[in-house]
Short mmCIF file of C-alpha atoms in Angstrom, two decimals:
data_model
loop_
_atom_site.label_atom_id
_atom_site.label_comp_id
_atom_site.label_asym_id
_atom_site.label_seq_id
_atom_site.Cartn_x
_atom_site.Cartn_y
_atom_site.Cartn_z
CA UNK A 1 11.17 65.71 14.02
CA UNK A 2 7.87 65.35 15.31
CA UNK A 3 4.47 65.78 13.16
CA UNK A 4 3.69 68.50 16.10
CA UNK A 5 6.52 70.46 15.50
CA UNK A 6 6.08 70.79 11.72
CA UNK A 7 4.12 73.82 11.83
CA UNK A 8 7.40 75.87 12.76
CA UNK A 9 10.05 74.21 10.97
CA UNK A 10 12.20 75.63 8.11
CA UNK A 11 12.59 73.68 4.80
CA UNK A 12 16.28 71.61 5.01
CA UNK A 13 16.78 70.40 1.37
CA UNK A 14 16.51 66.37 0.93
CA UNK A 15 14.78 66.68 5.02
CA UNK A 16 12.41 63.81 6.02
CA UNK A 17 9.09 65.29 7.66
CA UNK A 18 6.74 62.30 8.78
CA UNK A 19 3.21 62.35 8.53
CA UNK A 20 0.74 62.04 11.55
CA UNK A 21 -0.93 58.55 12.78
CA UNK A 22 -4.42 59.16 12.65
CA UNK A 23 -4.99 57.27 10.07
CA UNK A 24 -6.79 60.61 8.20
CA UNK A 25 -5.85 62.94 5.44
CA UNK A 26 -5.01 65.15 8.34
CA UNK A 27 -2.02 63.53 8.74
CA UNK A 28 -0.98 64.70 5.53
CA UNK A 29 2.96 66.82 6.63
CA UNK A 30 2.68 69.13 3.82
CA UNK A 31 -0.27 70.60 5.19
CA UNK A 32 0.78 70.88 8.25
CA UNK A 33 3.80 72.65 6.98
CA UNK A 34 2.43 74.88 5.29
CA UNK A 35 -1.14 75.74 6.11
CA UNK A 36 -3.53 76.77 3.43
CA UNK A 37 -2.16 74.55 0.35
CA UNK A 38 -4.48 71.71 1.17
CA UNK A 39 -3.73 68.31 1.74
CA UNK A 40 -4.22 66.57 -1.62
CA UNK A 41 -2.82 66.31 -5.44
CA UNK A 42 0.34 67.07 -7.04
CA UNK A 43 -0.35 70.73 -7.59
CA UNK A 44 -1.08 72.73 -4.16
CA UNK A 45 -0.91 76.75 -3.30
CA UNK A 46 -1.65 79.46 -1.30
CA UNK A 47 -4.10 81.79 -3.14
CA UNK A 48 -6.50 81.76 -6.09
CA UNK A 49 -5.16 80.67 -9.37
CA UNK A 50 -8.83 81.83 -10.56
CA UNK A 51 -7.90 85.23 -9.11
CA UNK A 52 -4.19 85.79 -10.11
CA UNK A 53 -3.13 85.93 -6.92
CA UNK A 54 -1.22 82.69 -6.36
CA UNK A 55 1.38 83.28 -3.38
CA UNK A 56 3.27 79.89 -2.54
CA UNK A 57 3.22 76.53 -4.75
CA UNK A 58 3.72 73.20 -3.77
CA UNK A 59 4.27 70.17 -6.59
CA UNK A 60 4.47 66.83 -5.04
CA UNK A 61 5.38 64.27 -6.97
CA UNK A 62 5.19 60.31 -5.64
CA UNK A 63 7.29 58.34 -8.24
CA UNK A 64 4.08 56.07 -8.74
CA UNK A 65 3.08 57.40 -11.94
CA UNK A 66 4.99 55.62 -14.47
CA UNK A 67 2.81 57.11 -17.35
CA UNK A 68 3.71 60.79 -16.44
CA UNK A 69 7.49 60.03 -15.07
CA UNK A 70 8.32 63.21 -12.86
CA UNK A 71 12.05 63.19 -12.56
CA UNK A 72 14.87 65.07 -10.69
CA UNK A 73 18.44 65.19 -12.35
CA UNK A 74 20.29 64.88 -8.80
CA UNK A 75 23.62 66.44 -11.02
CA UNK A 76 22.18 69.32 -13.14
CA UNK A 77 19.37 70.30 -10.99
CA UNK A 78 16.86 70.22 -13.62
CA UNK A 79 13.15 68.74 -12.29
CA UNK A 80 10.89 67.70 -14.62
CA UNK A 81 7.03 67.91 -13.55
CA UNK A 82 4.26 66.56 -15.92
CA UNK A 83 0.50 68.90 -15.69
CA UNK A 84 -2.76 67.86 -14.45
CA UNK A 85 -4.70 67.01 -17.37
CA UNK A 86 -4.07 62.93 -17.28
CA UNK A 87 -6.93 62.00 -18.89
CA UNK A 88 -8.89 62.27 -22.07
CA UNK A 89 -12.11 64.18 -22.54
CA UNK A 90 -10.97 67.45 -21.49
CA UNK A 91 -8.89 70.33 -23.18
CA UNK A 92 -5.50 71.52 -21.90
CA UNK A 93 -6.36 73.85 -19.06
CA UNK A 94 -9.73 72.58 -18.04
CA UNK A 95 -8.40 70.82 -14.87
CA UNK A 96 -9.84 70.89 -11.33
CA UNK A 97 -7.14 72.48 -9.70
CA UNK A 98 -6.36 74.51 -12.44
CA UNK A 99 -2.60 73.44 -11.99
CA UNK A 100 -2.08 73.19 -15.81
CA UNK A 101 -3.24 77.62 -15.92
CA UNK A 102 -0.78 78.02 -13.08
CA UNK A 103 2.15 76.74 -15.28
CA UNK A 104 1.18 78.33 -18.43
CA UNK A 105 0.86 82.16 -16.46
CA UNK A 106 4.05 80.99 -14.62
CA UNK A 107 6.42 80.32 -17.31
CA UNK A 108 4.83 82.95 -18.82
CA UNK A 109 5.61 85.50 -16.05
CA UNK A 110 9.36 84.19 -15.82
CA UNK A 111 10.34 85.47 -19.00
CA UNK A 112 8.74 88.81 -18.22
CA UNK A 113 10.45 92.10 -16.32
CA UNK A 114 11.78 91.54 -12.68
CA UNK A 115 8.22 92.99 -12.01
CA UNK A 116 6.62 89.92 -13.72
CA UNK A 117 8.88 88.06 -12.19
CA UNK A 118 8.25 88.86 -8.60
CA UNK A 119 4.33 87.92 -9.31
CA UNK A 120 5.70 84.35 -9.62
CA UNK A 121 4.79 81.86 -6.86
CA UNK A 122 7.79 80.10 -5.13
CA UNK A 123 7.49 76.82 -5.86
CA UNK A 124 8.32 74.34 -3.25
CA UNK A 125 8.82 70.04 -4.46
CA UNK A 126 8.53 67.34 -2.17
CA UNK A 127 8.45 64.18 -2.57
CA UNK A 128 6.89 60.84 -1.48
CA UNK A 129 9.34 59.29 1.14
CA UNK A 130 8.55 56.04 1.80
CA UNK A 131 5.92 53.25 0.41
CA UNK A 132 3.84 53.23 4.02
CA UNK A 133 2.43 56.30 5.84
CA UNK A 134 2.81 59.74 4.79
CA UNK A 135 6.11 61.13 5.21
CA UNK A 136 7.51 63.67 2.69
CA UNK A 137 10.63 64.61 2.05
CA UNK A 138 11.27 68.49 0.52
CA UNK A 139 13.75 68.21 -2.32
CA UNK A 140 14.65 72.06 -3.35
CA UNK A 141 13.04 75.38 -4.48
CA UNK A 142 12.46 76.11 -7.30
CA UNK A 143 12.43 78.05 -10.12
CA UNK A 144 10.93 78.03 -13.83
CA UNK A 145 12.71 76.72 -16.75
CA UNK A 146 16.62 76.53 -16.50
CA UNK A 147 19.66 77.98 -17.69
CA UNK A 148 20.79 75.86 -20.71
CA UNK A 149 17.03 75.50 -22.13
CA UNK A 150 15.28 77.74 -24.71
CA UNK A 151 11.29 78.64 -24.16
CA UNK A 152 10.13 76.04 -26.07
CA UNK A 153 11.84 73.02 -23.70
CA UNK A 154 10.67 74.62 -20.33
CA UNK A 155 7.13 74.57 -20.97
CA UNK A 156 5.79 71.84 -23.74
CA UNK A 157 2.49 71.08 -24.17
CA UNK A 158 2.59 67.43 -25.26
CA UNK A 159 0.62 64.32 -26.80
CA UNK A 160 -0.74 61.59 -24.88
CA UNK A 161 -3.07 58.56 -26.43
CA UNK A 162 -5.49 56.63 -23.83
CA UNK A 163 -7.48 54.04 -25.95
CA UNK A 164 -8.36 56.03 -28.86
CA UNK A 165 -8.35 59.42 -28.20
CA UNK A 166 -5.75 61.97 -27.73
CA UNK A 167 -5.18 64.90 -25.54
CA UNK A 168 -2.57 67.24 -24.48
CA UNK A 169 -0.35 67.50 -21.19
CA UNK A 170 2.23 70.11 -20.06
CA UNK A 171 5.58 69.44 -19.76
CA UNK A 172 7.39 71.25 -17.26
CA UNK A 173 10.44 71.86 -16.87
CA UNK A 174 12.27 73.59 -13.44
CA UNK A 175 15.84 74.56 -11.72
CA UNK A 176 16.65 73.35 -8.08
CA UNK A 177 17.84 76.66 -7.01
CA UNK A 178 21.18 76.21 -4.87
CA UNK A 179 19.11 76.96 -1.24
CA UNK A 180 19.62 74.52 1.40
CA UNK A 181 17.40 76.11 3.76
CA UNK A 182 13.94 78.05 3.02
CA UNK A 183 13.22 79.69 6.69
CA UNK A 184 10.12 79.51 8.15
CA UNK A 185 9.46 83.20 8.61
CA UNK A 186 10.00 83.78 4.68
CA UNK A 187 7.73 81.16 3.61
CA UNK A 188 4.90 82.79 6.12
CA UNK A 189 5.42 86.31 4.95
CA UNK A 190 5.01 84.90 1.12
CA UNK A 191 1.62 83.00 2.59
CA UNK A 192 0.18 86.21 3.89
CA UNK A 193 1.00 88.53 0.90
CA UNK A 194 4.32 90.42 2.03
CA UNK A 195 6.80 91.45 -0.62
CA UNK A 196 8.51 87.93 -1.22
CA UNK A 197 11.83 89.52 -1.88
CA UNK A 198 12.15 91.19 1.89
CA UNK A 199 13.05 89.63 5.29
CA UNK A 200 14.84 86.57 4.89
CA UNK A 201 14.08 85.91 1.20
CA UNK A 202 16.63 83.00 0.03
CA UNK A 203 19.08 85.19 -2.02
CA UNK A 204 18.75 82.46 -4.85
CA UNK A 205 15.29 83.14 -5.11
CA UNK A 206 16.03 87.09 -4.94
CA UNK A 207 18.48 86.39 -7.56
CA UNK A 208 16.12 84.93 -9.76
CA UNK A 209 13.39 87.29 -9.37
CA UNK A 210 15.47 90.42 -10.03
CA UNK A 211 17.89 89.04 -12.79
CA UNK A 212 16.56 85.53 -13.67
CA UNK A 213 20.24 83.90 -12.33
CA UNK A 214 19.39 80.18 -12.60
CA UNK A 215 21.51 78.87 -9.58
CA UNK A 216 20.81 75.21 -9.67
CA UNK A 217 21.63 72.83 -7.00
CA UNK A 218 24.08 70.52 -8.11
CA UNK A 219 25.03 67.14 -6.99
CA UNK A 220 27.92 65.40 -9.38
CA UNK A 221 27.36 61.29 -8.50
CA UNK A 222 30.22 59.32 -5.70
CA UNK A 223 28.71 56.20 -6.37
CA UNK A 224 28.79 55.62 -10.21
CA UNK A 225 28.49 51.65 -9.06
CA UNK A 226 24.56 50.82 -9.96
CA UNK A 227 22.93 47.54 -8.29
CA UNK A 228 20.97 45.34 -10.06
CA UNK A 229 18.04 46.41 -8.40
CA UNK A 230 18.71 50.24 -9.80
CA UNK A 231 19.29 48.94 -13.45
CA UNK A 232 15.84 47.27 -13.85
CA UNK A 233 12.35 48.59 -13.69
CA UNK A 234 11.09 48.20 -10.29
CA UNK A 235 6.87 48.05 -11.29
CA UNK A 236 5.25 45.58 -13.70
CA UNK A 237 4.57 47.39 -16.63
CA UNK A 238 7.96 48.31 -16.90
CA UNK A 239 9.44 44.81 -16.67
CA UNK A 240 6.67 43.98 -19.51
CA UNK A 241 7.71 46.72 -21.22
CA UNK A 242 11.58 45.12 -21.39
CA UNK A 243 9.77 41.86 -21.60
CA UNK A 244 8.02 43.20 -25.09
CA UNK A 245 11.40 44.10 -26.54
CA UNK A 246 12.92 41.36 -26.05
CA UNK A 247 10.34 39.14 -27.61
CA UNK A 248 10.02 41.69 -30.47
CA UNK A 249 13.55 40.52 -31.49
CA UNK A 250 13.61 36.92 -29.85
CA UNK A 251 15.60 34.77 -33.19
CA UNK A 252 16.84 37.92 -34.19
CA UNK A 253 18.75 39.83 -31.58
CA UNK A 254 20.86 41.30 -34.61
CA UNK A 255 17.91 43.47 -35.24
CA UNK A 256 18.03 44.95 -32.21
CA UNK A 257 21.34 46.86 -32.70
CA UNK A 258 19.07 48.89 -35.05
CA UNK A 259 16.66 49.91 -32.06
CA UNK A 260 19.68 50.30 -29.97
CA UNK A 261 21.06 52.82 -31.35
CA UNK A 262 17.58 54.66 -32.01
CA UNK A 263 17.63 54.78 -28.26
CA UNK A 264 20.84 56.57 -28.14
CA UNK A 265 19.05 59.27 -30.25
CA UNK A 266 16.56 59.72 -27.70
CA UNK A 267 19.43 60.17 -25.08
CA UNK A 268 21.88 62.32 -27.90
CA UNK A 269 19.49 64.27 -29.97
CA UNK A 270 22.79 65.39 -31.15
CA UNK A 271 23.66 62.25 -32.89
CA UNK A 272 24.65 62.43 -36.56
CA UNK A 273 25.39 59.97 -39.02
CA UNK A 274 25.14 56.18 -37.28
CA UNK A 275 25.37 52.97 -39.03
CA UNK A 276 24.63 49.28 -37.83
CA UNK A 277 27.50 47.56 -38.47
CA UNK A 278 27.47 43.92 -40.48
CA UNK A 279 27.06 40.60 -38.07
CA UNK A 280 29.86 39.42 -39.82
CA UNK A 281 32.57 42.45 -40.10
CA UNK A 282 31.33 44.58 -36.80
CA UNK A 283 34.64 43.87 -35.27
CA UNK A 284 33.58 44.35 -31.57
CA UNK A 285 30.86 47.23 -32.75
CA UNK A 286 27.27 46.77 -33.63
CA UNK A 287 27.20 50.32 -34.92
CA UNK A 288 29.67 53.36 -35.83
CA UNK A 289 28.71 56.59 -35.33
CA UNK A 290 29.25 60.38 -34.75
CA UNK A 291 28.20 62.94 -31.96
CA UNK A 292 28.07 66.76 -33.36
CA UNK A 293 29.28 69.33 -31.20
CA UNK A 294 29.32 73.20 -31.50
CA UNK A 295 27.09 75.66 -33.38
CA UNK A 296 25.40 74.56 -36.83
CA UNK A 297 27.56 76.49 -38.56
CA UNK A 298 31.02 74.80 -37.16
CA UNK A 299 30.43 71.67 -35.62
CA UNK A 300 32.73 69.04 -34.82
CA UNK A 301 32.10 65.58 -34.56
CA UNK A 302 33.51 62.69 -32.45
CA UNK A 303 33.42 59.08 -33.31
CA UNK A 304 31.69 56.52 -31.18
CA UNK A 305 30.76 52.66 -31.17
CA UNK A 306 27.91 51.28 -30.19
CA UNK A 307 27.26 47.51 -28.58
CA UNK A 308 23.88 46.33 -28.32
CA UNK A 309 22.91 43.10 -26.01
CA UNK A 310 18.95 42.00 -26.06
CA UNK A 311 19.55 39.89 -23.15
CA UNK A 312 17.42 38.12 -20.61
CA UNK A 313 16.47 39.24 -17.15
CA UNK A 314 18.79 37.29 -15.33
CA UNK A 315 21.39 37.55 -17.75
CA UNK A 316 24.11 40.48 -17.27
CA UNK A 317 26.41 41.72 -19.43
CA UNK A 318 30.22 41.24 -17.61
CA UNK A 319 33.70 42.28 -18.39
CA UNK A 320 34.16 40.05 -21.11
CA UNK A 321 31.43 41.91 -23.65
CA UNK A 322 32.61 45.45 -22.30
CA UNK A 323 36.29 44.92 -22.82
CA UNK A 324 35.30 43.49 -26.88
CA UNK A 325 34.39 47.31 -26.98
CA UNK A 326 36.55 49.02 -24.92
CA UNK A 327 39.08 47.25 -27.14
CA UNK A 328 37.90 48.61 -30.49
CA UNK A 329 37.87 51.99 -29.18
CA UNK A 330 40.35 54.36 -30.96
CA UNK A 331 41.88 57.73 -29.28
CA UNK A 332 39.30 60.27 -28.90
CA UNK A 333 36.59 57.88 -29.18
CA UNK A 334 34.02 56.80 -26.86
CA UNK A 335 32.04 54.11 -26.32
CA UNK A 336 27.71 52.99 -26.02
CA UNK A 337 26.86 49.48 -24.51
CA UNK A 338 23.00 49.12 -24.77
CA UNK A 339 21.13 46.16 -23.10
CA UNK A 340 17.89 45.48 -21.93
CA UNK A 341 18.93 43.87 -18.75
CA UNK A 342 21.95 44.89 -16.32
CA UNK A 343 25.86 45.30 -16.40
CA UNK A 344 27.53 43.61 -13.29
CA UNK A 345 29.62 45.59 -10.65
CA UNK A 346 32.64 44.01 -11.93
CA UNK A 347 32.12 46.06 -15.57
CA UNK A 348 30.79 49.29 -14.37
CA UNK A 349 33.89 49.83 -11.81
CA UNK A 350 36.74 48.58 -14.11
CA UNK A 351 35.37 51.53 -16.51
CA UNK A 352 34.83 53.88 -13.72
CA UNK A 353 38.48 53.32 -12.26
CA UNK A 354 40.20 53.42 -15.82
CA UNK A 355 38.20 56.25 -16.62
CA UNK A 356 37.00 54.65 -20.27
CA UNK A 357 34.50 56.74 -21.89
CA UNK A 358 31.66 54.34 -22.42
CA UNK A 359 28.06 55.22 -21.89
CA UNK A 360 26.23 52.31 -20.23
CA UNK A 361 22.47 51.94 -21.09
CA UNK A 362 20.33 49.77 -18.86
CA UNK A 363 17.30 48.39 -18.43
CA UNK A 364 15.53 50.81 -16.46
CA UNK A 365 16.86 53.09 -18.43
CA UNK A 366 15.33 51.99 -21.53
CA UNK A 367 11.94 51.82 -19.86
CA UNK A 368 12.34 55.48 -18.52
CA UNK A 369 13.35 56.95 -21.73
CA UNK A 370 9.88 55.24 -23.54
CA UNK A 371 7.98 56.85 -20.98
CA UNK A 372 9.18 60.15 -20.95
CA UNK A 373 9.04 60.00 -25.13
CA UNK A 374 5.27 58.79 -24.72
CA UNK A 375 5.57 54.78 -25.05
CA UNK A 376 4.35 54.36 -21.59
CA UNK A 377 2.62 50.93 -22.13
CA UNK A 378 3.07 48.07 -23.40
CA UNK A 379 0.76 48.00 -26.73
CA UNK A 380 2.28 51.71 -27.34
CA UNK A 381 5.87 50.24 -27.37
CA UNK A 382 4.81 47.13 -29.33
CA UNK A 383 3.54 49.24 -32.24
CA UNK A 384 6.75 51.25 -31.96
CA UNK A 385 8.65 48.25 -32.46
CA UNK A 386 6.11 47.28 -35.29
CA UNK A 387 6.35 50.81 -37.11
CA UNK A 388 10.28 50.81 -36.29
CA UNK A 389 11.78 47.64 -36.41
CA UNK A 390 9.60 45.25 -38.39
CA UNK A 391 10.39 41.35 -38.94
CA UNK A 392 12.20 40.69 -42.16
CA UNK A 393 10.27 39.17 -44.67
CA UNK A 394 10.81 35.86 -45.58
#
């Protein structure tokens, strides 16, 4: 598609829409495809947040903000946005674009009557395409908060530390409705104040306004086969980040079974009792636990093992360390290999084609879980390890 045409295109879900060659903000695609939201920040609309009378939303996230991780769960359809208040020195909603008072009266709205509802901005996500030039790509409409999460999770107003002083962010949390086409003339009558819900209103959207029907997009994984490349941080401060841990327990990688499986918590609040297993009796497992299931009142539990590897960069973890657990695993069990560097393809498919139920933990996916709990740099994870895991005394 050309950057000419964008002004009359409709919204194809995971579309590429390049940006002009000026060399200009004007070549910025999202404002040419939707005129009036402005061609700069994460937060964008169509009307005056000041006035209450915000029409059509844009977030764009760029993946380039490793302190405030924006994510998109391709397979539950859940997006996670972070606010606008980055910094320190000002309080919660005192941002420039006012993005942070657009999510608080949003979320506030989408709990409301169907009448509330309908005052609710569509909100439209793209996302940075490429590392040159300015092409976008739109990933979904959406919709606030989602259908498995209470109040609380949608919209969390959380703590962030820059030196010494602390202020607060929102969390955000919203459904990719199940829409794989927002049509142009919809998205103009929303821009010019027309009832949102008439003409060719995405029936998702209608769905959601009248009867708040979370209809998320889902996208269950055909490649469950992660490169090397996918299973390690791709910017510095994440590879530091790894590189922290690992010298936090260098002489000691024992110790880091106990951070291990602190970092399944963070994945399975849900986690009950778990204990690190002896070096000398752990017979394949570096920790036993159990994941609860149910309501408080009648839960069930399931057994697990854990296996945690504090290995280098360049050093993979292979068949032979995933079939010591895979081997100690008991009917109705399943199965947790931790490691701060990669698993090769050889391990991931012989699990994938035998179906075992083992959990694989990577790299990258240490780093992203840090982030997304707050220990986004390296001095903030090193005094978690501190607090956490200290050095035994001698």
């Amino acid at each position: 598609m050309a950057f000419t045409a964008l002004r009359t295109a409709d919204l194809l879900v995971d579309g590429y829409y390049p940006g002009g060659s000026s060399g200009h903000a004007g070549d910025d695609p999202i404002a040419k495809l939707l005129p009036g939201v402005g061609n700069q920040g994460g937060f964008r609309y169509v009307g005056s947040q000041r006035e209450g009378d915000v029409r059509l939303a844009v977030l764009y996230t760029t993946g380039d903000q490793p302190d405030w991780p924006d994510s998109l769960d391709l397979q539950t359809g859940l997006f996670t946005y972070y606010g606008d208040n980055r910094a320190a020195g000002r309080e919660l909603h005192n941002t420039s674009r006012r993005g942070n008072l657009l999510l608080r009266d949003v979320f506030s709205d989408s709990h409301g009557t169907p009448e509330q509802r309908k005052k609710v901005p569509p909100f439209l996500l793209f996302e940075k395409a490429t590392t040159q030039g300015r092409g976008v790509r739109f990933r979904g409409l959406l919709a606030p908060g989602g259908p498995a999460l209470t109040p609380d999770d949608e919209l969390q107003a959380i703590w962030r530390t820059t030196g010494r002083e602390r202020f607060q962010n929102y969390r955000a949390r919203f459904t990719v409705l199940d829409c794989a086409t927002v049509p142009r003339t919809w998205i103009q009558g929303v821009s010019a104040g027309l009832d949102p819900l008439a003409g060719d209103c995405p029936r998702e959207w209608a769905s959601w306004v009248r009867g708040r029907a979370d209809l998320p997009l889902t996208a269950p994984a055909t490649t469950l086969i992660r490169s090397r490349e996918e299973q390690t941080p791709q910017d510095a401060q994440g590879r530091e980040i790894l590189s922290a841990i690992r010298a936090h327990f260098e002489d000691r990688e024992h110790d880091f079974e106990a951070c291990a499986v602190a970092l399944w918590r963070l994945i399975a609040p849900n986690t009950g009792r778990c204990e690190v297993t002896r070096p000398s009796r752990d017979g394949g497992r570096d920790a036993v636990g159990q994941y609860h299931l149910g309501p408080v009142a009648d839960r069930i539990s399931i057994d697990f093992a854990l296996e945690a590897k504090c290995y280098g960069v360049d050093n993979s973890v292979g068949v032979r360390e995933g079939s010591r657990l895979i081997s100690r695993l008991r009917h109705r069990h399943f199965g947790v290999l931790v490691t701060t560097s990669y698993f090769n393809s050889q391990l991931q498919r012989e699990i994938r084609d035998d179906q075992h139920p083992v959990a694989l933990v990577c790299g990258r996916d240490i780093t992203d879980l840090l982030r997304q709990h707050g220990y986004s740099t390296v001095p903030a994870v090193k005094t978690w390890l501190e607090e956490q895991f200290p050095a035994s005394q001698a």
